Amino acid sequence: MAIGWFLAVSALIFTIGAAGVLTRRSPLVILLCLELMLNAANLALIAFARMHANHDGQIFAVIVMVVAACEVTVGLGVIVAMHRRRLPIDVDEMQELRG
Amino acid sequence: MTSLKLFAWLTLLFPLAGCITIALLGRMLPGRGAGYVGTGALALSFGSAVGALLALLDQDEHHRQVVAVAWDYANSAGVDAQLSLLVDPLSVFMILVVSGVSTLIHLYSISYLDSDRGYVRFFAYLNYFVFSMLLLVLAGNFLILIIGWAFVGAASYLLISYWYRRTTATRAGTKAFVINVLGDVGLVLGTFFIFTHVGTVDFLATFEKAPEVFESGDGDLTAGCILLLVGAFAKSAQIPLHTWLPDAMEGPTPVSALIHAATMVTAGVYLIARMHPLFELAPTAAGVGAVIGCLTLLVAGTIAIAVTDLKRVIAYSTMSQIGYMIMAVSAGAYAAGLFHLMTHAFFKALLFMAAGSVIAAMAGQQDLDRMGGFKRAMPFTFGCMVIGGLALAGVPPFSGFFSKDEILLLIGDRGGWYWGLYVAGYLGAFLTGIYTFRMIFRAFYGEPVPEARELEQGHMHHPEVHKNPADGEVEDTDVGFPGPEHHIAEREPSMKVAMGVLALLAVVGGFLQIPKVTHVIDHFLEPTFEDSALYHRELSDGLLGFGLLLGAAVGIAGIVVAYLIWIRNPQIAVRVRERLAPLHRLFVNKWYFDELIDLLVVRPALWFGAWAQQTFERVFVNGLLVGGTTGVVRAGSSAVRAAQTGFLRYYALLIVVGMVVLALYFLLNT
Amino acid sequence: MGEVLFFVAGIGAVAGAIGVVAVRNPFYSVLALVSHLLCLAALFLLLRAEFVAAAQVVVYAGAVMVLYVFVVAYVGGRDEPLGPRAGSGLRAVSAIFGAALFLELCVATLGSGLQLIDSDGTPAPASFGSPEEIGSLLLTKFLLPFEVASFLLLIAAVGAVVLARRRGGLTAVEEQARYSAMDILRPAYTGTMAEGVGGRHTLPEATVTNTPQEAEDAS
């Protein structure tokens, strides 16, 4: 398969993930969509690594995975804390930044 | 040479030192100490002036214009500014008159203002005034002249509103100062006009260059001279800038005597005499001066016949006599005008002093309607007043006769349209006789009023409640109000001495310059005026004889008319007043000049201020500029605030939008 | 053969992605993501990234997703209400810009003039993407990122524990992560956002805010 196809798939997944972040109300699902975006970026990285026959992209992808794991950990910790305090698990309810 | 300069500086610095000493140490001096210090300083100043005179006479005729320079101020923009004094016969003449009369008035004031709480302040101000006047007449260049001019105006303001808690006094002081400022503007602008052509501010250099730079009748020079005249008119209370002088009578009587009779108001006359080379090159300006002087002479004379306040009669008389002097120096009769300045200083100061004595006897009341019959109670005052009045009316052999007639003689000699001024001058002399003796007869003759009767019994009238005589407002006798006690000449030796000396001078002063007989003043002033074409004139004997006779006749006729009206048959006055009611109203209301100025100047200014506050300030500045700016900012921030919705996804959307736009930009640019 | 596998895995990945976004129940979204990750691992294999594919399955789909499942189970995750509260305009705009983003990305990558886009890639040796290669690179050329990543993991673990720990009782006063000298010197809530908008002047008695149920009961 030509590398271009993989890049197209990556772009598609990224867009779907972005649309999900913008549209969904539950922070859990927003985090999932963020994962989608990160994975799409990983795919692009791997594709380019293959294109240049260079391992740098793969290493980068591994590190991205590590970071994604950390971010999920912290994000879920925040959601658990919110649940603990009986706050509604809904991003639209949190409007204290309203000017 | 050096001793002359030294004497000139000393004359100037003694009053300044006196002022500073009194101002700083006055409170520590007991009783009348401040008064003695002030008078002493002035006596020393007069002594230095005499010394300067002697030193000047020591020099030969051609070296009588000496410039004494203290230091250079700056040499910027081509203006040679120096602190320099010009010591020549004219300035020595003036400092003699100023310091001499001032010394006598200081002597008078030692007793006159004794119980006033602001005694120290008075003498400090008075010394300061004399210093400024001496600075003005000794000035060697335009800048020092302007400085002295401004100082004198300030001193006048301080002294007129001396009793500062009285609203009438403060208002009068402000009025005097504002009109003087107008004059200052004229003076400065005139200086500028002249300076732009001549390139120097020094007097002697200017006068030397003037004939080269200007031709006769030059437009710029005429404009500059007319502006100088504006300054002179404001200071000397000529029409139309005269309205401050009658109101200035709110100040204590010594102030009126010194400033508004003998010295400050003569500054205008001095100015024109000093600038005579320029005025001779601008005959139009000189003509304007002569005409205004003549006009003032007549108008003031008519007003003096009608007003009833004692000091105001004398004030209008001053205005009238200064009109004579201005007319004289504008027409080229310099020595005569300055001679009249000197004699006028003597008898006018004397008249004011005597009036002060009468007012003290009346416990501050100045209204002629309430006075009468003081002849027996105050003989010395009466005598002085009569001497002053005779000198003023121009009765021979008193000093006023010689000086006034010399002026009119020289004016008649000019010929042409000056004959009109000649006639007006004699008419004015007739009026002078009338109002002077009207004043004397009303105050001293007739039934003695209660105050006079009390005085005959030996004690002075003392009111229970002190009131402002002008508007009846109740005052106490604290600082800023007149003191509780009043002093009359009969009881105070210092007042007697001062008035006596002046009376003597009023009698014999005229003999210094009897036309065609003695020429002391003429000769003395010659070095200053040797460049003048009008100074040396041969007078025809016929005109001289005619003039002298006419002058004497007119003066005595005035006295006789006054006698007839106010002593013999007082009813005449009442009937004339009824018959000529409109004319009388015109005179009593001072020819409505105050109302005219109010209409032309004051009301538009107030209207403009109200408009500026209501319309310009409120609508334009506050509403449009300030309100508009804040409104725009507020609207803008409200619009921008709409973007802060608080929704997380909205912000995320903005991030995506930004990313898309940025990517688009980069895609398009490759 | 490769093409077939590609299309299967590709369609699976896209389907999973759409499932994550479109499904209402969060639990089902998690499951959709898991399937998506597995398809992505297949795509990685096609690209000769064996180690990364393995790591993806073990770490991502294995550990991270399990964590997700735990949290979804704990939190509850009801079916989401329909319609965004911010207005349906948000949906339309999101769709538009999403499409725009996709287009741009395609244009950027595919239309970029890279010569190798249309090929299978530079010929690579047989050991390309093997664990040995990745491992040696991690310990030589990329040692620093490797160590920093491990440090980051440590921080994340500690952070998660701190964020989620329980502090005695439902009526606890709002705790502070750090106490500093300034807390003694200045009044409480100074400098906070709440103070800025005029919300708090004194210490509240209870920091718990009402859930929507309780808010409805109180009003």
CSV table of C-alpha atoms in Angstrom, one decimal, chain B residues 260-596:
chain,number,residue,atom,x,y,z
B,260,HIS,CA,-3.2,108.0,43.2
B,261,ALA,CA,-2.1,111.6,43.3
B,262,ALA,CA,1.5,112.1,43.4
B,263,THR,CA,3.4,109.2,42.0
B,264,MET,CA,1.9,106.1,40.3
B,265,VAL,CA,-0.6,108.0,38.2
B,266,THR,CA,2.1,110.2,36.9
B,267,ALA,CA,4.0,107.2,35.5
B,268,GLY,CA,2.1,107.6,32.3
B,269,VAL,CA,3.3,111.2,32.0
B,270,TYR,CA,6.9,110.1,32.7
B,271,LEU,CA,6.6,107.4,30.1
B,272,ILE,CA,5.6,109.8,27.3
B,273,ALA,CA,8.2,112.3,28.4
B,274,ARG,CA,10.9,109.6,28.4
B,275,MET,CA,9.8,108.3,25.0
B,276,HIS,CA,9.6,111.7,23.5
B,277,PRO,CA,12.0,110.9,20.6
B,278,LEU,CA,9.7,108.2,19.5
B,279,PHE,CA,6.6,110.3,19.9
B,280,GLU,CA,8.1,113.1,18.0
B,281,LEU,CA,8.6,110.7,15.1
B,282,ALA,CA,5.0,109.5,15.3
B,283,PRO,CA,2.9,112.7,15.4
B,284,THR,CA,-0.3,110.8,15.1
B,285,ALA,CA,0.3,109.0,18.4
B,286,ALA,CA,1.2,112.2,20.0
B,287,GLY,CA,-2.0,113.8,18.7
B,288,VAL,CA,-4.0,110.9,20.2
B,289,GLY,CA,-2.3,111.4,23.5
B,290,ALA,CA,-3.1,115.1,23.5
B,291,VAL,CA,-6.7,114.6,22.5
B,292,ILE,CA,-7.4,112.0,25.1
B,293,GLY,CA,-5.7,114.1,27.8
B,294,CYS,CA,-8.0,117.0,26.9
B,295,LEU,CA,-11.1,114.8,26.9
B,296,THR,CA,-10.2,113.4,30.3
B,297,LEU,CA,-9.6,116.8,31.6
B,298,LEU,CA,-13.1,118.0,30.7
B,299,VAL,CA,-15.0,114.8,31.6
B,300,ALA,CA,-13.3,114.4,34.9
B,301,GLY,CA,-14.0,118.1,35.7
B,302,THR,CA,-17.7,117.7,35.0
B,303,ILE,CA,-18.0,114.6,37.1
B,304,ALA,CA,-16.2,116.3,40.0
B,305,ILE,CA,-18.8,118.9,40.2
B,306,ALA,CA,-21.5,116.4,40.8
B,307,VAL,CA,-20.1,113.6,43.0
B,308,THR,CA,-20.6,113.8,46.8
B,309,ASP,CA,-17.8,111.7,48.1
B,310,LEU,CA,-15.0,113.8,49.4
B,311,LYS,CA,-12.2,111.6,48.2
B,312,ARG,CA,-13.7,111.0,44.9
B,313,VAL,CA,-13.9,114.7,44.1
B,314,ILE,CA,-10.2,114.8,44.7
B,315,ALA,CA,-9.7,111.7,42.7
B,316,TYR,CA,-11.5,113.1,39.7
B,317,SER,CA,-9.5,116.3,40.2
B,318,THR,CA,-6.4,114.1,39.9
B,319,MET,CA,-7.7,112.6,36.7
B,320,SER,CA,-8.3,116.0,35.3
B,321,GLN,CA,-4.9,117.4,36.2
B,322,ILE,CA,-3.2,114.3,34.8
B,323,GLY,CA,-5.1,115.1,31.7
B,324,TYR,CA,-3.3,118.4,31.6
B,325,MET,CA,0.0,116.7,32.0
B,326,ILE,CA,-0.6,114.1,29.3
B,327,MET,CA,-1.8,116.8,27.0
B,328,ALA,CA,1.3,118.8,27.7
B,329,VAL,CA,3.9,116.0,27.2
B,330,SER,CA,2.1,114.8,24.1
B,331,ALA,CA,2.2,118.3,22.6
B,332,GLY,CA,5.8,118.8,23.3
B,333,ALA,CA,5.6,120.9,26.4
B,334,TYR,CA,7.8,118.5,28.4
B,335,ALA,CA,9.2,120.8,31.0
B,336,ALA,CA,5.9,122.4,31.6
B,337,GLY,CA,4.2,119.0,31.9
B,338,LEU,CA,6.8,117.8,34.4
B,339,PHE,CA,6.7,121.0,36.3
B,340,HIS,CA,3.0,120.6,36.7
B,341,LEU,CA,3.6,117.0,37.8
B,342,MET,CA,5.8,118.4,40.6
B,343,THR,CA,3.4,121.1,41.7
B,344,HIS,CA,0.5,118.8,41.4
B,345,ALA,CA,2.2,116.3,43.7
B,346,PHE,CA,2.6,119.0,46.3
B,347,PHE,CA,-0.9,120.3,46.4
B,348,LYS,CA,-2.7,117.1,45.6
B,349,ALA,CA,-1.0,115.3,48.4
B,350,LEU,CA,-1.7,118.2,50.6
B,351,LEU,CA,-5.4,118.1,49.7
B,352,PHE,CA,-5.6,114.4,50.3
B,353,MET,CA,-3.9,114.7,53.7
B,354,ALA,CA,-6.3,117.4,54.7
B,355,ALA,CA,-9.2,115.3,53.5
B,356,GLY,CA,-7.9,112.4,55.5
B,357,SER,CA,-8.0,114.6,58.6
B,358,VAL,CA,-11.6,115.6,57.9
B,359,ILE,CA,-12.6,112.0,57.3
B,360,ALA,CA,-10.9,111.0,60.6
B,361,ALA,CA,-13.0,113.7,62.4
B,362,MET,CA,-16.0,112.2,60.8
B,363,ALA,CA,-15.0,108.7,62.0
B,364,GLY,CA,-14.6,107.3,58.5
B,365,GLN,CA,-17.5,108.9,56.9
B,366,GLN,CA,-16.6,110.4,53.5
B,367,ASP,CA,-19.9,111.8,52.2
B,368,LEU,CA,-20.0,115.5,51.6
B,369,ASP,CA,-23.7,115.6,52.3
B,370,ARG,CA,-23.0,114.7,55.9
B,371,MET,CA,-20.2,117.2,56.4
B,372,GLY,CA,-20.3,120.8,57.2
B,373,GLY,CA,-18.9,123.6,59.4
B,374,PHE,CA,-15.5,122.2,60.3
B,375,LYS,CA,-13.9,125.5,60.0
B,376,ARG,CA,-13.8,126.3,63.7
B,377,ALA,CA,-13.1,122.8,64.9
B,378,MET,CA,-10.2,122.1,62.6
B,379,PRO,CA,-8.4,125.4,61.7
B,380,PHE,CA,-5.1,123.9,60.6
B,381,THR,CA,-6.7,121.4,58.3
B,382,PHE,CA,-8.9,124.1,56.9
B,383,GLY,CA,-5.9,126.3,56.2
B,384,CYS,CA,-4.0,123.5,54.5
B,385,MET,CA,-7.1,122.7,52.4
B,386,VAL,CA,-7.5,126.2,51.3
B,387,ILE,CA,-3.9,126.5,50.3
B,388,GLY,CA,-4.1,123.3,48.3
B,389,GLY,CA,-7.4,124.4,46.8
B,390,LEU,CA,-6.0,127.7,45.7
B,391,ALA,CA,-3.0,126.1,44.2
B,392,LEU,CA,-5.2,123.6,42.4
B,393,ALA,CA,-7.5,126.3,41.1
B,394,GLY,CA,-4.6,128.1,39.6
B,395,VAL,CA,-4.8,131.3,41.6
B,396,PRO,CA,-1.6,133.4,41.5
B,397,PRO,CA,0.9,133.3,43.1
B,398,PHE,CA,0.4,129.7,44.1
B,399,SER,CA,2.3,127.0,42.3
B,400,GLY,CA,-0.6,125.6,40.3
B,401,PHE,CA,-1.1,128.9,38.5
B,402,PHE,CA,2.4,128.9,37.0
B,403,SER,CA,2.5,125.3,36.0
B,404,LYS,CA,-0.9,125.2,34.4
B,405,ASP,CA,-0.6,128.3,32.5
B,406,GLU,CA,2.8,127.4,31.2
B,407,ILE,CA,1.2,124.2,29.8
B,408,LEU,CA,-1.6,126.0,28.1
B,409,LEU,CA,0.8,128.6,26.8
B,410,LEU,CA,2.9,126.1,25.0
B,411,ILE,CA,-0.1,124.3,23.7
B,412,GLY,CA,-1.4,127.5,22.2
B,413,ASP,CA,2.0,128.1,20.7
B,414,ARG,CA,1.7,124.9,18.7
B,415,GLY,CA,-1.1,126.5,16.7
B,416,GLY,CA,-3.5,124.7,14.3
B,417,TRP,CA,-6.0,122.4,16.0
B,418,TYR,CA,-4.2,122.8,19.3
B,419,TRP,CA,-6.2,126.0,19.8
B,420,GLY,CA,-9.2,123.7,20.6
B,421,LEU,CA,-7.2,122.1,23.4
B,422,TYR,CA,-6.2,125.6,24.5
B,423,VAL,CA,-9.8,126.6,25.0
B,424,ALA,CA,-10.7,123.3,26.6
B,425,GLY,CA,-7.8,123.8,29.0
B,426,TYR,CA,-9.2,127.1,30.2
B,427,LEU,CA,-12.7,125.6,30.5
B,428,GLY,CA,-11.2,122.9,32.6
B,429,ALA,CA,-9.5,125.4,34.8
B,430,PHE,CA,-12.9,127.1,35.3
B,431,LEU,CA,-14.4,123.8,36.3
B,432,THR,CA,-11.5,123.1,38.6
B,433,GLY,CA,-12.1,126.3,40.5
B,434,ILE,CA,-15.7,125.4,40.9
B,435,TYR,CA,-15.4,121.8,42.2
B,436,THR,CA,-12.4,122.5,44.4
B,437,PHE,CA,-14.1,125.2,46.3
B,438,ARG,CA,-17.5,123.4,46.3
B,439,MET,CA,-15.7,120.8,48.2
B,440,ILE,CA,-14.1,123.2,50.6
B,441,PHE,CA,-17.2,125.3,51.2
B,442,ARG,CA,-19.4,122.3,51.8
B,443,ALA,CA,-17.0,120.6,54.2
B,444,PHE,CA,-15.9,123.6,56.2
B,445,TYR,CA,-18.6,126.2,56.0
B,446,GLY,CA,-22.2,126.2,57.0
B,447,GLU,CA,-23.8,124.7,60.0
B,448,PRO,CA,-21.5,122.5,62.0
B,449,VAL,CA,-22.5,118.9,61.9
B,450,PRO,CA,-22.7,116.9,65.2
B,451,GLU,CA,-19.1,115.6,64.7
B,452,ALA,CA,-17.8,119.1,64.3
B,453,ARG,CA,-19.6,120.2,67.4
B,454,GLU,CA,-18.2,117.4,69.4
B,455,LEU,CA,-14.7,118.3,68.1
B,456,GLU,CA,-15.2,121.9,69.1
B,457,GLN,CA,-15.9,120.7,72.6
B,458,GLY,CA,-12.7,118.8,72.5
B,459,HIS,CA,-13.4,115.1,71.9
B,460,MET,CA,-13.6,113.3,68.7
B,461,HIS,CA,-16.6,111.5,67.5
B,462,HIS,CA,-16.4,107.7,68.0
B,463,PRO,CA,-19.2,105.6,66.6
B,464,GLU,CA,-20.7,102.8,68.6
B,465,VAL,CA,-20.7,100.3,65.8
B,466,HIS,CA,-18.1,100.5,63.0
B,467,LYS,CA,-19.6,100.4,59.6
B,468,ASN,CA,-18.3,100.6,56.1
B,469,PRO,CA,-19.4,104.0,55.0
B,470,ALA,CA,-19.9,102.9,51.4
B,471,ASP,CA,-22.4,100.2,51.9
B,472,GLY,CA,-23.3,100.3,55.6
B,473,GLU,CA,-21.9,96.8,56.3
B,474,VAL,CA,-21.0,96.3,59.9
B,475,GLU,CA,-17.3,95.7,60.5
B,476,ASP,CA,-15.2,95.1,63.6
B,477,THR,CA,-11.8,96.6,63.9
B,478,ASP,CA,-9.7,93.5,63.6
B,479,VAL,CA,-6.9,93.0,61.0
B,480,GLY,CA,-8.3,93.7,57.5
B,481,PHE,CA,-10.7,96.4,58.8
B,482,PRO,CA,-9.9,100.0,59.7
B,483,GLY,CA,-8.6,100.5,63.2
B,484,PRO,CA,-10.8,101.8,66.0
B,485,GLU,CA,-9.2,105.1,66.4
B,486,HIS,CA,-9.0,108.1,64.1
B,487,HIS,CA,-6.3,110.8,64.1
B,488,ILE,CA,-6.7,114.3,62.9
B,489,ALA,CA,-4.0,116.8,62.0
B,490,GLU,CA,-4.6,119.1,64.9
B,491,ARG,CA,-3.6,116.5,67.4
B,492,GLU,CA,-0.8,114.7,65.7
B,493,PRO,CA,2.5,116.6,65.3
B,494,SER,CA,3.8,114.3,62.5
B,495,MET,CA,0.7,115.0,60.4
B,496,LYS,CA,1.1,118.7,61.0
B,497,VAL,CA,4.7,118.7,59.9
B,498,ALA,CA,4.0,116.8,56.8
B,499,MET,CA,1.1,119.0,55.8
B,500,GLY,CA,3.0,122.1,56.7
B,501,VAL,CA,5.9,121.3,54.5
B,502,LEU,CA,3.6,120.5,51.6
B,503,ALA,CA,1.7,123.7,52.1
B,504,LEU,CA,4.9,125.6,52.0
B,505,LEU,CA,5.9,123.9,48.8
B,506,ALA,CA,2.5,124.5,47.3
B,507,VAL,CA,2.9,128.2,47.8
B,508,VAL,CA,6.5,128.7,46.7
B,509,GLY,CA,7.0,125.8,44.4
B,510,GLY,CA,5.8,127.8,41.4
B,511,PHE,CA,8.6,130.2,41.5
B,512,LEU,CA,10.9,127.7,40.1
B,513,GLN,CA,9.5,128.2,36.6
B,514,ILE,CA,7.8,131.5,36.2
B,515,PRO,CA,7.4,131.7,32.4
B,516,LYS,CA,10.0,133.9,30.8
B,517,VAL,CA,11.5,134.8,34.2
B,518,THR,CA,13.0,131.9,35.9
B,519,HIS,CA,13.9,128.8,34.0
B,520,VAL,CA,15.2,126.4,36.7
B,521,ILE,CA,13.3,123.4,35.5
B,522,ASP,CA,13.8,124.2,31.9
B,523,HIS,CA,17.5,124.3,32.1
B,524,PHE,CA,17.8,121.4,34.4
B,525,LEU,CA,15.9,119.1,32.1
B,526,GLU,CA,17.5,120.3,29.0
B,527,PRO,CA,20.1,117.5,28.6
B,528,THR,CA,17.4,115.0,28.4
B,529,PHE,CA,15.4,116.8,25.8
B,530,GLU,CA,18.1,118.3,23.7
B,531,ASP,CA,17.2,116.1,20.8
B,532,SER,CA,13.7,117.4,20.8
B,533,ALA,CA,12.5,119.8,18.1
B,534,LEU,CA,9.7,121.0,20.3
B,535,TYR,CA,11.6,121.8,23.4
B,536,HIS,CA,13.1,125.0,22.5
B,537,ARG,CA,10.5,127.4,21.6
B,538,GLU,CA,10.3,131.1,21.8
B,539,LEU,CA,7.1,132.2,23.3
B,540,SER,CA,5.4,135.4,22.2
B,541,ASP,CA,5.0,137.9,24.9
B,542,GLY,CA,1.5,138.8,23.9
B,543,LEU,CA,0.2,135.3,24.2
B,544,LEU,CA,2.0,134.9,27.5
B,545,GLY,CA,0.5,138.0,29.0
B,546,PHE,CA,-3.0,137.1,27.7
B,547,GLY,CA,-2.7,133.6,29.0
B,548,LEU,CA,-1.6,134.5,32.5
B,549,LEU,CA,-4.4,137.0,32.9
B,550,LEU,CA,-7.0,134.5,31.5
B,551,GLY,CA,-5.7,131.8,33.8
B,552,ALA,CA,-6.0,133.9,36.9
B,553,ALA,CA,-9.3,135.2,35.9
B,554,VAL,CA,-10.8,131.8,35.2
B,555,GLY,CA,-9.5,130.4,38.4
B,556,ILE,CA,-10.9,133.2,40.5
B,557,ALA,CA,-14.2,133.1,38.6
B,558,GLY,CA,-14.6,129.5,39.5
B,559,ILE,CA,-14.1,130.3,43.1
B,560,VAL,CA,-16.6,133.1,43.0
B,561,VAL,CA,-19.2,130.8,41.3
B,562,ALA,CA,-18.6,128.2,44.0
B,563,TYR,CA,-19.0,130.9,46.7
B,564,LEU,CA,-22.2,132.1,45.2
B,565,ILE,CA,-23.8,128.7,44.8
B,566,TRP,CA,-22.7,127.0,48.0
B,567,ILE,CA,-22.4,129.8,50.5
B,568,ARG,CA,-24.6,132.6,49.5
B,569,ASN,CA,-27.5,130.9,48.0
B,570,PRO,CA,-27.6,127.1,48.4
B,571,GLN,CA,-30.9,127.0,46.7
B,572,ILE,CA,-29.3,127.7,43.4
B,573,ALA,CA,-27.6,124.3,43.5
B,574,VAL,CA,-30.9,122.5,44.2
B,575,ARG,CA,-32.7,124.3,41.4
B,576,VAL,CA,-29.9,123.8,38.9
B,577,ARG,CA,-29.9,120.2,39.7
B,578,GLU,CA,-33.6,119.9,39.1
B,579,ARG,CA,-33.5,121.9,35.9
B,580,LEU,CA,-30.6,120.0,34.4
B,581,ALA,CA,-31.6,116.7,35.9
B,582,PRO,CA,-30.4,114.5,32.9
B,583,LEU,CA,-27.1,116.3,32.8
B,584,HIS,CA,-26.7,116.0,36.5
B,585,ARG,CA,-27.5,112.3,36.3
B,586,LEU,CA,-24.9,111.9,33.6
B,587,PHE,CA,-22.2,113.5,35.8
B,588,VAL,CA,-23.1,111.7,38.9
B,589,ASN,CA,-23.1,108.4,37.1
B,590,LYS,CA,-19.6,109.2,35.9
B,591,TRP,CA,-20.7,109.5,32.3
B,592,TYR,CA,-21.9,105.8,32.5
B,593,PHE,CA,-18.4,104.5,31.7
B,594,ASP,CA,-18.7,101.7,34.3
B,595,GLU,CA,-21.9,100.6,32.7
B,596,LEU,CA,-20.5,100.8,29.3
